[in-house]
Amino acid sequence: MRALNYYLQRATALTAATLTAWLLTTTTGLSGPQDKAFYWGVRHLSPGVSLDSDYHNLPHAGHDYSAAHQYNVDTYNALYNNGYLMGLMLHNDTAPITGTKDNMALDTVMGYVQRLDYVFADFELGSHETNKAEILEMVDQVRNSANVNCRDAFIGNYQWFPGNSDLAYQWPSGTDRTTQSNDYLSSGMDVAMPACYPYEYFEVHANSGIWGANISPNKRSALFWAPLERYSTAKRALPAGHQLIPWIGGFVPWTGYDAPEPTRTDCRGLLQHMRLRGADGYYGLISWNSNYIDEDDYMRDVIDAWRDLEEIFAADGVKSVINLSTDKTGGLEWSGIRNINKIMILVSNLGNSDAQATYPDKWNLPASSAIVTAGQHQIFNYTITNLLDNGDFNSDSAGWYLLTGKATLETTGGIDDSGCLKLQGGNYSMLGTYDLHVEPNALMNISYYAKGESGARFKMNYYYYDAAGQGLGYSSAQVDIVPSATYQQYENTFTIPNNPDIVFIRPILYNSYGDTDPNDIIWVDDMVIKFGSPNLLVNNDFNAGSDNWYLLSGKATWENTAGLSGSGCLKLQGGQYSVLGIQDVAATANAQMKVSYYAKGESGAELQINYYYYDAAGQSLGYATAQYYTPIAGTYRQYEAVFTIPDNPAIVAIRPILYNRYGATDPNDIIWVDNISISTN
């Protein structure tokens, strides 16, 4: 928000002559690390120590130096001024009740710090009840702090997390943790912090004398499975609104055991599995792993592993975890994330033979992954192109139930003169019988081609169901049109009800007025239903005036009633660079994105959309075209174009540029633009 306010303030002072230069040099936002990554040794600043470029420095106030020591004060000032997260770590000796070194450390820091985003603790005071008392006092101090900018800090303690059973525990007799889980849930903390280290003693999970037939295929697999299972236990039971920040490390040796140190690829893979299972960040301890040169080598390797998955996490959208189960006896672990219509899956085969992961039957995923060689980790990427089976109606009636006399499948007559759907008659002409797996509150996108006769109206609803196939209700897919006489593409979005039991939907298509006139026929073809991509633009409907847009004087104006629905819109008149976005749209190299908008024009005016692209420091790297000049019709129509971000790994954001290409030559060449969106495709 500070960055956005800065842009808006700067924009008011710009002239047309300086506008392009300004866009090329302004920053895109704060400079601190974007990941919630913390490390045990990355603490306060002192002479010769500066802010870490990858991790958020976290003072151990009162433990290393007194809580009000200038080193700590300077650290918080630097964190605040450079856009880093701000927090602290409490130890046994700074615990708020029994701390022997400074039990007022937390209170002292909150007395002078600008804000706190996180309060972490490593209370290991000998008994669960003692730790619990310290945690409750810590939470009380934060939530009731005199510093209102600290009250909402996320709070977590080492090895406190939800989940009634910890199957990763080394002995079968110690797996029940119902009390610990209940105490976490009632503590007021909201960060789960399981210890997900590859402890050497986890080798017992490969010992049949201890675990019987429920054993890992080898010690390497045991040290990989156990931390992942502990993490997954916490994630399965994590309440909404809580964060999950596991403790990680390269290896924890233990006297009396003889397990191999995890390889570098195992250390990387383990953290990547956690991220693909929804980790919000991580807290690194000490590696104790000779496969790394030193501590810094481990720190940088795991942050690189975390960021190697950025492709699936960079785009805005709900990141849906696909799998939280583990495979102890097989040694084959797989984790995945769906971000809108992109899916990334990591398969790690720590078993003794080549194997492939079995996928769930949804989202048109293949039945299984490719074969992964024993001992290897492999990432697979998939794209959801259509949740419908037979959406082009070229496979007869597969996936659909046609109501007799109301719907027929035509073998010709479609958009490409192949199969299509012909709807004639009243409500519920056709029902889908194929389950479209969705998620509660998911934004969905539907597109299709349609044409009609005699003013027939095309509508679509859908039923929604739970995992057992029990119907829970129905809702509108927001399809309600009178198709033109020739094929035209239509597109809209709808949102699944926010019912946690919803697992899949089935669409219902109908010709609303066919009963009254047998000539009221609608033809439909190439229907696609998939997850919708959220619009990355703010004030995209221009109903908040020109907020987040810079209108070039004499070239663009805001109008409050000429829009698509009689509300706000942009009026473009004049030459190049009529309107420039002063908002950052997240983007990554080679990402495919889509721009969509409604427009109408006069005198053959043509609209072109370009964009500048920027690195993390806000430095412009160049510009490219999203849509070449396009003639605009005289009445509002929807236009869209797909474009690909240049192949430059430094790109993190873009800013759009709209202009009326020929407006400069004829003052009557006017274009009105409304409801513009930029999304990942």
PDB file of N, CA and C in Angstrom, residues 111-174:
ATOM      1  N   GLY A 111       7.535  -2.508  23.161  1.00  0.00           N
ATOM      2  CA  GLY A 111       7.481  -1.125  23.623  1.00  0.00           C
ATOM      3  C   GLY A 111       8.113  -0.143  22.654  1.00  0.00           C
ATOM      4  N   TYR A 112       9.010  -0.611  21.771  1.00  0.00           N
ATOM      5  CA  TYR A 112       9.653   0.340  20.863  1.00  0.00           C
ATOM      6  C   TYR A 112       9.550  -0.031  19.381  1.00  0.00           C
ATOM      7  N   VAL A 113       9.217  -1.263  19.062  1.00  0.00           N
ATOM      8  CA  VAL A 113       9.235  -1.694  17.669  1.00  0.00           C
ATOM      9  C   VAL A 113       8.054  -1.089  16.898  1.00  0.00           C
ATOM     10  N   GLN A 114       8.266  -0.856  15.595  1.00  0.00           N
ATOM     11  CA  GLN A 114       7.192  -0.275  14.781  1.00  0.00           C
ATOM     12  C   GLN A 114       6.001  -1.225  14.663  1.00  0.00           C
ATOM     13  N   ARG A 115       6.278  -2.509  14.544  1.00  0.00           N
ATOM     14  CA  ARG A 115       5.222  -3.522  14.468  1.00  0.00           C
ATOM     15  C   ARG A 115       5.890  -4.877  14.624  1.00  0.00           C
ATOM     16  N   LEU A 116       5.101  -5.902  14.867  1.00  0.00           N
ATOM     17  CA  LEU A 116       5.585  -7.284  14.832  1.00  0.00           C
ATOM     18  C   LEU A 116       4.645  -8.102  13.951  1.00  0.00           C
ATOM     19  N   ASP A 117       5.233  -8.851  13.017  1.00  0.00           N
ATOM     20  CA  ASP A 117       4.468  -9.758  12.166  1.00  0.00           C
ATOM     21  C   ASP A 117       4.460 -11.170  12.734  1.00  0.00           C
ATOM     22  N   TYR A 118       5.545 -11.560  13.418  1.00  0.00           N
ATOM     23  CA  TYR A 118       5.674 -12.905  13.970  1.00  0.00           C
ATOM     24  C   TYR A 118       6.322 -12.852  15.347  1.00  0.00           C
ATOM     25  N   VAL A 119       5.821 -13.705  16.228  1.00  0.00           N
ATOM     26  CA  VAL A 119       6.472 -13.968  17.512  1.00  0.00           C
ATOM     27  C   VAL A 119       6.660 -15.475  17.598  1.00  0.00           C
ATOM     28  N   PHE A 120       7.906 -15.918  17.542  1.00  0.00           N
ATOM     29  CA  PHE A 120       8.233 -17.335  17.623  1.00  0.00           C
ATOM     30  C   PHE A 120       8.883 -17.627  18.970  1.00  0.00           C
ATOM     31  N   ALA A 121       8.760 -18.866  19.405  1.00  0.00           N
ATOM     32  CA  ALA A 121       9.409 -19.281  20.650  1.00  0.00           C
ATOM     33  C   ALA A 121       9.940 -20.697  20.503  1.00  0.00           C
ATOM     34  N   ASP A 122      11.016 -20.946  21.202  1.00  0.00           N
ATOM     35  CA  ASP A 122      11.580 -22.294  21.294  1.00  0.00           C
ATOM     36  C   ASP A 122      11.607 -22.674  22.771  1.00  0.00           C
ATOM     37  N   PHE A 123      10.404 -22.815  23.338  1.00  0.00           N
ATOM     38  CA  PHE A 123      10.300 -23.195  24.743  1.00  0.00           C
ATOM     39  C   PHE A 123      10.422 -24.712  24.861  1.00  0.00           C
ATOM     40  N   GLU A 124      11.498 -25.169  25.460  1.00  0.00           N
ATOM     41  CA  GLU A 124      11.723 -26.591  25.741  1.00  0.00           C
ATOM     42  C   GLU A 124      12.179 -26.688  27.198  1.00  0.00           C
ATOM     43  N   LEU A 125      11.213 -26.463  28.088  1.00  0.00           N
ATOM     44  CA  LEU A 125      11.517 -26.268  29.503  1.00  0.00           C
ATOM     45  C   LEU A 125      11.366 -27.525  30.355  1.00  0.00           C
ATOM     46  N   GLY A 126      11.279 -28.671  29.751  1.00  0.00           N
ATOM     47  CA  GLY A 126      11.286 -29.915  30.520  1.00  0.00           C
ATOM     48  C   GLY A 126       9.955 -30.591  30.660  1.00  0.00           C
ATOM     49  N   SER A 127       8.873 -29.828  30.747  1.00  0.00           N
ATOM     50  CA  SER A 127       7.554 -30.453  30.858  1.00  0.00           C
ATOM     51  C   SER A 127       6.569 -29.736  29.958  1.00  0.00           C
ATOM     52  N   HIS A 128       5.608 -30.478  29.472  1.00  0.00           N
ATOM     53  CA  HIS A 128       4.599 -29.910  28.583  1.00  0.00           C
ATOM     54  C   HIS A 128       3.808 -28.810  29.289  1.00  0.00           C
ATOM     55  N   GLU A 129       3.455 -29.020  30.544  1.00  0.00           N
ATOM     56  CA  GLU A 129       2.654 -28.046  31.269  1.00  0.00           C
ATOM     57  C   GLU A 129       3.409 -26.742  31.495  1.00  0.00           C
ATOM     58  N   THR A 130       4.708 -26.843  31.753  1.00  0.00           N
ATOM     59  CA  THR A 130       5.507 -25.624  31.933  1.00  0.00           C
ATOM     60  C   THR A 130       5.572 -24.833  30.637  1.00  0.00           C
ATOM     61  N   ASN A 131       5.817 -25.541  29.532  1.00  0.00           N
ATOM     62  CA  ASN A 131       5.832 -24.873  28.230  1.00  0.00           C
ATOM     63  C   ASN A 131       4.477 -24.233  27.934  1.00  0.00           C
ATOM     64  N   LYS A 132       3.424 -24.938  28.277  1.00  0.00           N
ATOM     65  CA  LYS A 132       2.070 -24.431  28.022  1.00  0.00           C
ATOM     66  C   LYS A 132       1.828 -23.125  28.766  1.00  0.00           C
ATOM     67  N   ALA A 133       2.238 -23.056  30.013  1.00  0.00           N
ATOM     68  CA  ALA A 133       2.045 -21.833  30.796  1.00  0.00           C
ATOM     69  C   ALA A 133       2.786 -20.657  30.169  1.00  0.00           C
ATOM     70  N   GLU A 134       4.009 -20.909  29.698  1.00  0.00           N
ATOM     71  CA  GLU A 134       4.788 -19.842  29.064  1.00  0.00           C
ATOM     72  C   GLU A 134       4.133 -19.391  27.759  1.00  0.00           C
ATOM     73  N   ILE A 135       3.608 -20.343  27.006  1.00  0.00           N
ATOM     74  CA  ILE A 135       2.960 -20.013  25.735  1.00  0.00           C
ATOM     75  C   ILE A 135       1.721 -19.166  25.969  1.00  0.00           C
ATOM     76  N   LEU A 136       0.912 -19.538  26.947  1.00  0.00           N
ATOM     77  CA  LEU A 136      -0.306 -18.775  27.225  1.00  0.00           C
ATOM     78  C   LEU A 136       0.022 -17.346  27.646  1.00  0.00           C
ATOM     79  N   GLU A 137       1.084 -17.200  28.435  1.00  0.00           N
ATOM     80  CA  GLU A 137       1.492 -15.849  28.840  1.00  0.00           C
ATOM     81  C   GLU A 137       2.010 -15.062  27.641  1.00  0.00           C
ATOM     82  N   MET A 138       2.784 -15.723  26.777  1.00  0.00           N
ATOM     83  CA  MET A 138       3.297 -15.065  25.566  1.00  0.00           C
ATOM     84  C   MET A 138       2.139 -14.576  24.696  1.00  0.00           C
ATOM     85  N   VAL A 139       1.158 -15.430  24.481  1.00  0.00           N
ATOM     86  CA  VAL A 139       0.007 -15.060  23.653  1.00  0.00           C
ATOM     87  C   VAL A 139      -0.745 -13.897  24.282  1.00  0.00           C
ATOM     88  N   ASP A 140      -0.934 -13.946  25.595  1.00  0.00           N
ATOM     89  CA  ASP A 140      -1.660 -12.880  26.276  1.00  0.00           C
ATOM     90  C   ASP A 140      -0.945 -11.540  26.127  1.00  0.00           C
ATOM     91  N   GLN A 141       0.377 -11.558  26.266  1.00  0.00           N
ATOM     92  CA  GLN A 141       1.128 -10.305  26.143  1.00  0.00           C
ATOM     93  C   GLN A 141       1.009  -9.718  24.742  1.00  0.00           C
ATOM     94  N   VAL A 142       1.053 -10.575  23.729  1.00  0.00           N
ATOM     95  CA  VAL A 142       0.966 -10.079  22.357  1.00  0.00           C
ATOM     96  C   VAL A 142      -0.430  -9.557  22.057  1.00  0.00           C
ATOM     97  N   ARG A 143      -1.431 -10.340  22.369  1.00  0.00           N
ATOM     98  CA  ARG A 143      -2.798  -9.955  22.005  1.00  0.00           C
ATOM     99  C   ARG A 143      -3.283  -8.732  22.774  1.00  0.00           C
ATOM    100  N   ASN A 144      -2.705  -8.448  23.916  1.00  0.00           N
ATOM    101  CA  ASN A 144      -3.122  -7.303  24.723  1.00  0.00           C
ATOM    102  C   ASN A 144      -2.031  -6.245  24.827  1.00  0.00           C
ATOM    103  N   SER A 145      -1.122  -6.256  23.874  1.00  0.00           N
ATOM    104  CA  SER A 145      -0.018  -5.304  23.902  1.00  0.00           C
ATOM    105  C   SER A 145      -0.520  -3.864  23.799  1.00  0.00           C
ATOM    106  N   ALA A 146       0.186  -2.974  24.467  1.00  0.00           N
ATOM    107  CA  ALA A 146      -0.121  -1.551  24.330  1.00  0.00           C
ATOM    108  C   ALA A 146       0.203  -1.062  22.924  1.00  0.00           C
ATOM    109  N   ASN A 147       1.070  -1.772  22.235  1.00  0.00           N
ATOM    110  CA  ASN A 147       1.421  -1.454  20.853  1.00  0.00           C
ATOM    111  C   ASN A 147       0.420  -2.170  19.941  1.00  0.00           C
ATOM    112  N   VAL A 148      -0.540  -1.428  19.408  1.00  0.00           N
ATOM    113  CA  VAL A 148      -1.605  -2.057  18.616  1.00  0.00           C
ATOM    114  C   VAL A 148      -1.062  -2.719  17.352  1.00  0.00           C
ATOM    115  N   ASN A 149       0.123  -2.330  16.919  1.00  0.00           N
ATOM    116  CA  ASN A 149       0.713  -2.906  15.710  1.00  0.00           C
ATOM    117  C   ASN A 149       1.423  -4.229  15.980  1.00  0.00           C
ATOM    118  N   CYS A 150       1.312  -4.720  17.201  1.00  0.00           N
ATOM    119  CA  CYS A 150       1.856  -6.035  17.541  1.00  0.00           C
ATOM    120  C   CYS A 150       0.772  -7.053  17.845  1.00  0.00           C
ATOM    121  N   ARG A 151      -0.426  -6.599  18.084  1.00  0.00           N
ATOM    122  CA  ARG A 151      -1.481  -7.486  18.592  1.00  0.00           C
ATOM    123  C   ARG A 151      -1.874  -8.586  17.614  1.00  0.00           C
ATOM    124  N   ASP A 152      -1.728  -8.335  16.322  1.00  0.00           N
ATOM    125  CA  ASP A 152      -2.152  -9.313  15.326  1.00  0.00           C
ATOM    126  C   ASP A 152      -1.012 -10.175  14.813  1.00  0.00           C
ATOM    127  N   ALA A 153       0.123 -10.131  15.495  1.00  0.00           N
ATOM    128  CA  ALA A 153       1.259 -10.946  15.055  1.00  0.00           C
ATOM    129  C   ALA A 153       0.893 -12.427  15.069  1.00  0.00           C
ATOM    130  N   PHE A 154       1.409 -13.178  14.102  1.00  0.00           N
ATOM    131  CA  PHE A 154       1.279 -14.627  14.125  1.00  0.00           C
ATOM    132  C   PHE A 154       2.218 -15.181  15.189  1.00  0.00           C
ATOM    133  N   ILE A 155       1.746 -16.193  15.924  1.00  0.00           N
ATOM    134  CA  ILE A 155       2.511 -16.710  17.067  1.00  0.00           C
ATOM    135  C   ILE A 155       2.648 -18.220  16.935  1.00  0.00           C
ATOM    136  N   GLY A 156       3.871 -18.717  17.149  1.00  0.00           N
ATOM    137  CA  GLY A 156       4.099 -20.155  17.098  1.00  0.00           C
ATOM    138  C   GLY A 156       5.230 -20.571  18.009  1.00  0.00           C
ATOM    139  N   ASN A 157       5.215 -21.848  18.409  1.00  0.00           N
ATOM    140  CA  ASN A 157       6.266 -22.401  19.270  1.00  0.00           C
ATOM    141  C   ASN A 157       6.780 -23.715  18.687  1.00  0.00           C
ATOM    142  N   TYR A 158       8.055 -23.935  18.847  1.00  0.00           N
ATOM    143  CA  TYR A 158       8.697 -25.151  18.358  1.00  0.00           C
ATOM    144  C   TYR A 158       7.918 -26.406  18.753  1.00  0.00           C
ATOM    145  N   GLN A 159       7.596 -27.244  17.747  1.00  0.00           N
ATOM    146  CA  GLN A 159       6.996 -28.568  17.919  1.00  0.00           C
ATOM    147  C   GLN A 159       5.582 -28.521  18.502  1.00  0.00           C
ATOM    148  N   TRP A 160       4.927 -27.373  18.429  1.00  0.00           N
ATOM    149  CA  TRP A 160       3.510 -27.290  18.788  1.00  0.00           C
ATOM    150  C   TRP A 160       2.709 -27.189  17.500  1.00  0.00           C
ATOM    151  N   PHE A 161       1.805 -28.158  17.312  1.00  0.00           N
ATOM    152  CA  PHE A 161       1.022 -28.209  16.089  1.00  0.00           C
ATOM    153  C   PHE A 161      -0.201 -29.095  16.315  1.00  0.00           C
ATOM    154  N   PRO A 162      -1.239 -28.976  15.478  1.00  0.00           N
ATOM    155  CA  PRO A 162      -2.434 -29.815  15.630  1.00  0.00           C
ATOM    156  C   PRO A 162      -2.218 -31.195  15.018  1.00  0.00           C
ATOM    157  N   GLY A 163      -3.087 -32.126  15.391  1.00  0.00           N
ATOM    158  CA  GLY A 163      -2.994 -33.498  14.893  1.00  0.00           C
ATOM    159  C   GLY A 163      -2.910 -34.467  16.053  1.00  0.00           C
ATOM    160  N   ASN A 164      -3.850 -35.397  16.128  1.00  0.00           N
ATOM    161  CA  ASN A 164      -3.948 -36.276  17.293  1.00  0.00           C
ATOM    162  C   ASN A 164      -2.966 -37.435  17.299  1.00  0.00           C
ATOM    163  N   SER A 165      -2.352 -37.712  16.162  1.00  0.00           N
ATOM    164  CA  SER A 165      -1.454 -38.862  16.092  1.00  0.00           C
ATOM    165  C   SER A 165      -0.219 -38.514  15.278  1.00  0.00           C
ATOM    166  N   ASP A 166       0.941 -38.725  15.834  1.00  0.00           N
ATOM    167  CA  ASP A 166       2.209 -38.460  15.149  1.00  0.00           C
ATOM    168  C   ASP A 166       2.860 -39.798  14.789  1.00  0.00           C
ATOM    169  N   LEU A 167       2.510 -40.314  13.605  1.00  0.00           N
ATOM    170  CA  LEU A 167       3.029 -41.612  13.190  1.00  0.00           C
ATOM    171  C   LEU A 167       4.518 -41.582  12.906  1.00  0.00           C
ATOM    172  N   ALA A 168       5.081 -40.380  12.808  1.00  0.00           N
ATOM    173  CA  ALA A 168       6.517 -40.271  12.595  1.00  0.00           C
ATOM    174  C   ALA A 168       7.321 -40.511  13.873  1.00  0.00           C
ATOM    175  N   TYR A 169       6.658 -40.473  15.005  1.00  0.00           N
ATOM    176  CA  TYR A 169       7.375 -40.707  16.267  1.00  0.00           C
ATOM    177  C   TYR A 169       8.092 -42.046  16.197  1.00  0.00           C
ATOM    178  N   GLN A 170       9.259 -42.109  16.817  1.00  0.00           N
ATOM    179  CA  GLN A 170      10.114 -43.290  16.591  1.00  0.00           C
ATOM    180  C   GLN A 170       9.588 -44.575  17.210  1.00  0.00           C
ATOM    181  N   TRP A 171       8.758 -44.481  18.251  1.00  0.00           N
ATOM    182  CA  TRP A 171       8.256 -45.693  18.903  1.00  0.00           C
ATOM    183  C   TRP A 171       6.734 -45.755  18.774  1.00  0.00           C
ATOM    184  N   PRO A 172       6.181 -46.913  18.478  1.00  0.00           N
ATOM    185  CA  PRO A 172       4.723 -47.034  18.334  1.00  0.00           C
ATOM    186  C   PRO A 172       3.953 -46.579  19.574  1.00  0.00           C
ATOM    187  N   SER A 173       4.541 -46.730  20.739  1.00  0.00           N
ATOM    188  CA  SER A 173       3.848 -46.374  21.977  1.00  0.00           C
ATOM    189  C   SER A 173       3.715 -44.870  22.180  1.00  0.00           C
ATOM    190  N   GLY A 174       4.436 -44.071  21.397  1.00  0.00           N
ATOM    191  CA  GLY A 174       4.424 -42.622  21.621  1.00  0.00           C
ATOM    192  C   GLY A 174       3.725 -41.828  20.545  1.00  0.00           C
TER     193      GLY A 174
END
